[in-house]
PDB file of C-alpha atoms in Angstrom:
ATOM      1  CA  UNK L1419     -31.929 107.471 -40.902  1.00 43.00           C
ATOM      2  CA  UNK L1420     -30.556 104.052 -39.933  1.00 46.00           C
ATOM      3  CA  UNK L1421     -28.211 103.341 -37.080  1.00 51.00           C
ATOM      4  CA  UNK L1422     -24.519 102.778 -37.796  1.00 66.00           C
ATOM      5  CA  UNK L1423     -24.797  99.064 -37.074  1.00 88.00           C
ATOM      6  CA  UNK L1424     -27.526  98.376 -39.619  1.00 92.00           C
ATOM      7  CA  UNK L1425     -25.162  97.742 -42.527  1.00 93.00           C
ATOM      8  CA  UNK L1426     -23.107  95.444 -40.290  1.00 94.00           C
ATOM      9  CA  UNK L1427     -26.237  93.523 -39.311  1.00 95.00           C
ATOM     10  CA  UNK L1428     -27.263  93.152 -42.953  1.00 95.00           C
ATOM     11  CA  UNK L1429     -23.743  92.015 -43.887  1.00 93.00           C
ATOM     12  CA  UNK L1430     -23.819  89.476 -41.037  1.00 93.00           C
ATOM     13  CA  UNK L1431     -27.150  88.065 -42.211  1.00 92.00           C
ATOM     14  CA  UNK L1432     -25.999  87.864 -45.843  1.00 92.00           C
ATOM     15  CA  UNK L1433     -22.706  86.272 -44.745  1.00 90.00           C
ATOM     16  CA  UNK L1434     -24.681  83.612 -42.848  1.00 89.00           C
ATOM     17  CA  UNK L1435     -26.858  82.982 -45.925  1.00 86.00           C
ATOM     18  CA  UNK L1436     -23.763  82.511 -48.063  1.00 84.00           C
ATOM     19  CA  UNK L1437     -22.096  80.169 -45.583  1.00 83.00           C
ATOM     20  CA  UNK L1438     -25.301  78.198 -45.079  1.00 82.00           C
ATOM     21  CA  UNK L1439     -25.658  77.194 -48.684  1.00 75.00           C
ATOM     22  CA  UNK L1440     -25.952  80.029 -51.188  1.00 70.00           C
ATOM     23  CA  UNK L1441     -24.216  78.216 -54.061  1.00 71.00           C
ATOM     24  CA  UNK L1442     -20.957  79.536 -55.527  1.00 71.00           C
ATOM     25  CA  UNK L1443     -21.853  81.563 -58.592  1.00 71.00           C
ATOM     26  CA  UNK L1444     -25.344  82.233 -57.245  1.00 77.00           C
ATOM     27  CA  UNK L1445     -26.587  85.786 -57.527  1.00 81.00           C
ATOM     28  CA  UNK L1446     -27.619  87.822 -54.512  1.00 86.00           C
ATOM     29  CA  UNK L1447     -30.838  89.845 -54.605  1.00 88.00           C
ATOM     30  CA  UNK L1448     -30.468  93.313 -56.121  1.00 89.00           C
ATOM     31  CA  UNK L1449     -29.730  96.408 -54.029  1.00 91.00           C
ATOM     32  CA  UNK L1450     -33.334  97.516 -54.477  1.00 93.00           C
ATOM     33  CA  UNK L1451     -34.702  94.144 -53.345  1.00 93.00           C
ATOM     34  CA  UNK L1452     -32.419  94.091 -50.307  1.00 94.00           C
ATOM     35  CA  UNK L1453     -33.281  97.704 -49.429  1.00 94.00           C
ATOM     36  CA  UNK L1454     -36.986  96.820 -49.522  1.00 95.00           C
ATOM     37  CA  UNK L1455     -36.444  93.609 -47.565  1.00 94.00           C
ATOM     38  CA  UNK L1456     -34.500  95.344 -44.774  1.00 95.00           C
ATOM     39  CA  UNK L1457     -36.458  98.617 -45.035  1.00 95.00           C
ATOM     40  CA  UNK L1458     -33.288 100.691 -45.418  1.00 95.00           C
ATOM     41  CA  UNK L1459     -31.744 103.011 -47.994  1.00 95.00           C
ATOM     42  CA  UNK L1460     -29.744 101.574 -50.895  1.00 94.00           C
ATOM     43  CA  UNK L1461     -26.612 103.222 -49.487  1.00 94.00           C
ATOM     44  CA  UNK L1462     -26.939 101.099 -46.349  1.00 95.00           C
ATOM     45  CA  UNK L1463     -27.266  97.987 -48.506  1.00 95.00           C
ATOM     46  CA  UNK L1464     -24.267  99.052 -50.607  1.00 94.00           C
ATOM     47  CA  UNK L1465     -22.212  99.421 -47.447  1.00 94.00           C
ATOM     48  CA  UNK L1466     -23.163  95.911 -46.326  1.00 94.00           C
ATOM     49  CA  UNK L1467     -22.397  94.442 -49.747  1.00 93.00           C
ATOM     50  CA  UNK L1468     -19.085  96.308 -49.866  1.00 91.00           C
ATOM     51  CA  UNK L1469     -18.046  94.530 -46.662  1.00 91.00           C
ATOM     52  CA  UNK L1470     -18.727  91.166 -48.269  1.00 89.00           C
ATOM     53  CA  UNK L1471     -16.775  92.145 -51.397  1.00 86.00           C
ATOM     54  CA  UNK L1472     -13.847  93.206 -49.188  1.00 86.00           C
ATOM     55  CA  UNK L1473     -14.017  89.839 -47.405  1.00 84.00           C
ATOM     56  CA  UNK L1474     -13.891  88.027 -50.747  1.00 82.00           C
ATOM     57  CA  UNK L1475     -17.274  86.339 -50.261  1.00 84.00           C
ATOM     58  CA  UNK L1476     -18.984  88.029 -53.191  1.00 85.00           C
ATOM     59  CA  UNK L1477     -17.924  89.771 -56.383  1.00 82.00           C
ATOM     60  CA  UNK L1478     -19.501  92.410 -58.567  1.00 83.00           C
ATOM     61  CA  UNK L1479     -20.401  91.393 -62.107  1.00 79.00           C
ATOM     62  CA  UNK L1480     -20.995  94.624 -64.067  1.00 75.00           C
ATOM     63  CA  UNK L1481     -24.443  94.725 -65.600  1.00 73.00           C
ATOM     64  CA  UNK L1482     -25.498  91.577 -63.752  1.00 75.00           C
ATOM     65  CA  UNK L1483     -25.208  92.050 -59.985  1.00 82.00           C
ATOM     66  CA  UNK L1484     -23.322  90.518 -57.124  1.00 86.00           C
ATOM     67  CA  UNK L1485     -22.627  86.823 -56.922  1.00 82.00           C
ATOM     68  CA  UNK L1486     -21.120  84.398 -54.478  1.00 83.00           C
ATOM     69  CA  UNK L1487     -17.445  83.753 -55.182  1.00 79.00           C
ATOM     70  CA  UNK L1488     -16.414  80.211 -55.991  1.00 69.00           C
ATOM     71  CA  UNK L1489     -17.153  77.467 -58.412  1.00 58.00           C
ATOM     72  CA  UNK L1490     -15.109  76.604 -61.432  1.00 51.00           C
ATOM     73  CA  UNK L1491     -15.285  77.040 -65.154  1.00 52.00           C
ATOM     74  CA  UNK L1492     -16.856  79.894 -67.065  1.00 53.00           C
ATOM     75  CA  UNK L1493     -19.418  82.020 -65.267  1.00 58.00           C
ATOM     76  CA  UNK L1494     -22.819  80.666 -66.384  1.00 61.00           C
ATOM     77  CA  UNK L1495     -24.716  83.585 -64.827  1.00 62.00           C
ATOM     78  CA  UNK L1496     -23.940  85.889 -67.745  1.00 74.00           C
ATOM     79  CA  UNK L1497     -24.809  85.471 -71.412  1.00 81.00           C
ATOM     80  CA  UNK L1498     -21.156  85.520 -72.434  1.00 82.00           C
ATOM     81  CA  UNK L1499     -20.353  82.991 -69.699  1.00 82.00           C
ATOM     82  CA  UNK L1500     -23.032  80.613 -70.964  1.00 84.00           C
ATOM     83  CA  UNK L1501     -21.776  80.963 -74.537  1.00 89.00           C
ATOM     84  CA  UNK L1502     -18.170  80.379 -73.466  1.00 88.00           C
ATOM     85  CA  UNK L1503     -19.229  77.343 -71.421  1.00 87.00           C
ATOM     86  CA  UNK L1504     -21.152  75.910 -74.392  1.00 90.00           C
ATOM     87  CA  UNK L1505     -18.188  76.383 -76.741  1.00 92.00           C
ATOM     88  CA  UNK L1506     -15.748  74.992 -74.149  1.00 89.00           C
ATOM     89  CA  UNK L1507     -17.921  71.902 -73.814  1.00 89.00           C
ATOM     90  CA  UNK L1508     -17.909  71.439 -77.604  1.00 90.00           C
ATOM     91  CA  UNK L1509     -14.113  71.731 -77.582  1.00 89.00           C
ATOM     92  CA  UNK L1510     -13.754  69.180 -74.768  1.00 88.00           C
ATOM     93  CA  UNK L1511     -16.217  66.794 -76.465  1.00 88.00           C
ATOM     94  CA  UNK L1512     -14.304  67.002 -79.746  1.00 88.00           C
ATOM     95  CA  UNK L1513     -17.135  68.602 -81.728  1.00 91.00           C
ATOM     96  CA  UNK L1514     -14.737  71.515 -82.227  1.00 90.00           C
ATOM     97  CA  UNK L1515     -11.296  70.079 -82.906  1.00 91.00           C
ATOM     98  CA  UNK L1516      -7.847  71.563 -82.402  1.00 90.00           C
ATOM     99  CA  UNK L1517      -7.262  74.344 -84.942  1.00 90.00           C
ATOM    100  CA  UNK L1518     -10.941  74.468 -85.987  1.00 92.00           C
ATOM    101  CA  UNK L1519     -12.506  77.804 -86.820  1.00 93.00           C
ATOM    102  CA  UNK L1520     -15.001  78.815 -84.138  1.00 93.00           C
ATOM    103  CA  UNK L1521     -18.381  80.225 -85.179  1.00 93.00           C
ATOM    104  CA  UNK L1522     -18.185  83.872 -86.251  1.00 92.00           C
ATOM    105  CA  UNK L1523     -19.356  86.680 -83.992  1.00 91.00           C
ATOM    106  CA  UNK L1524     -22.341  87.132 -86.313  1.00 93.00           C
ATOM    107  CA  UNK L1525     -23.259  83.453 -86.000  1.00 94.00           C
ATOM    108  CA  UNK L1526     -22.973  83.624 -82.190  1.00 93.00           C
ATOM    109  CA  UNK L1527     -25.100  86.801 -82.163  1.00 92.00           C
ATOM    110  CA  UNK L1528     -27.870  85.108 -84.160  1.00 94.00           C
ATOM    111  CA  UNK L1529     -27.661  81.726 -82.421  1.00 93.00           C
ATOM    112  CA  UNK L1530     -27.794  83.137 -78.877  1.00 89.00           C
ATOM    113  CA  UNK L1531     -29.652  86.402 -79.551  1.00 90.00           C
ATOM    114  CA  UNK L1532     -26.847  88.538 -78.090  1.00 87.00           C
ATOM    115  CA  UNK L1533     -24.857  91.640 -79.007  1.00 88.00           C
ATOM    116  CA  UNK L1534     -21.482  91.647 -80.736  1.00 88.00           C
ATOM    117  CA  UNK L1535     -19.874  92.763 -77.474  1.00 88.00           C
ATOM    118  CA  UNK L1536     -21.323  89.727 -75.679  1.00 85.00           C
ATOM    119  CA  UNK L1537     -19.950  87.413 -78.375  1.00 89.00           C
ATOM    120  CA  UNK L1538     -16.533  89.069 -78.050  1.00 88.00           C
ATOM    121  CA  UNK L1539     -16.597  88.672 -74.271  1.00 85.00           C
ATOM    122  CA  UNK L1540     -17.334  84.956 -74.692  1.00 88.00           C
ATOM    123  CA  UNK L1541     -14.301  84.604 -76.954  1.00 88.00           C
ATOM    124  CA  UNK L1542     -12.217  86.532 -74.418  1.00 86.00           C
ATOM    125  CA  UNK L1543     -13.146  83.968 -71.763  1.00 85.00           C
ATOM    126  CA  UNK L1544     -12.024  81.187 -74.105  1.00 89.00           C
ATOM    127  CA  UNK L1545      -8.740  82.929 -74.926  1.00 87.00           C
ATOM    128  CA  UNK L1546      -8.098  83.774 -71.262  1.00 84.00           C
ATOM    129  CA  UNK L1547      -8.543  80.101 -70.351  1.00 84.00           C
ATOM    130  CA  UNK L1548      -6.247  79.007 -73.187  1.00 88.00           C
ATOM    131  CA  UNK L1549      -8.915  77.194 -75.184  1.00 90.00           C
ATOM    132  CA  UNK L1550      -8.997  79.549 -78.171  1.00 90.00           C
ATOM    133  CA  UNK L1551      -6.845  81.972 -80.083  1.00 91.00           C
ATOM    134  CA  UNK L1552      -8.091  85.028 -81.964  1.00 83.00           C
ATOM    135  CA  UNK L1553      -6.432  85.916 -85.242  1.00 88.00           C
ATOM    136  CA  UNK L1554      -7.587  89.451 -85.960  1.00 85.00           C
ATOM    137  CA  UNK L1555      -9.113  89.831 -89.379  1.00 86.00           C
ATOM    138  CA  UNK L1556      -9.349  86.054 -89.807  1.00 88.00           C
ATOM    139  CA  UNK L1557     -11.387  84.647 -86.921  1.00 86.00           C
ATOM    140  CA  UNK L1558     -11.261  82.729 -83.664  1.00 88.00           C
ATOM    141  CA  UNK L1559      -9.863  79.222 -83.564  1.00 91.00           C
ATOM    142  CA  UNK L1560      -9.625  76.329 -81.139  1.00 92.00           C
ATOM    143  CA  UNK L1561      -6.100  76.533 -79.763  1.00 87.00           C
ATOM    144  CA  UNK L1562      -3.852  73.939 -81.372  1.00 77.00           C
ATOM    145  CA  UNK L1563      -0.423  72.653 -80.356  1.00 57.00           C
ATOM    146  CA  UNK L1564       1.143  75.030 -82.900  1.00 56.00           C
ATOM    147  CA  UNK L1565      -0.445  78.039 -81.103  1.00 50.00           C
ATOM    148  CA  UNK L1566       1.308  77.286 -77.820  1.00 49.00           C
TER     149      UNK L1566
END
């Protein structure tokens, strides 16, 4: 059994790592890796990580892990974030013009080797940032002035 201060000590060390240069958006080691590194139970690691989440230094990305908060633009640490970032770049560069039909979910699935859910999450990022609009049954489009 670990002492009560162990999770605090781990949180302090991770906090220092983050403040000393862990880049925004960078992933932290997994619970298992941290438990092995500190020679403690995963629950102790979870407690330490929970402190950092509560402080707003890190966030939990379901299915991915915990990452340092900060940075801008779509999250490039996830498949859907990378897809959204790629499409956003094409929109900004003019390769995908206002009102243009975005690639279908099936095309995204094949092009990036991802699931339909991942493709949908990428489109959600684009709609949440105001770059795209989804017309159910028709497709996803680059947001135009008329969509505002």
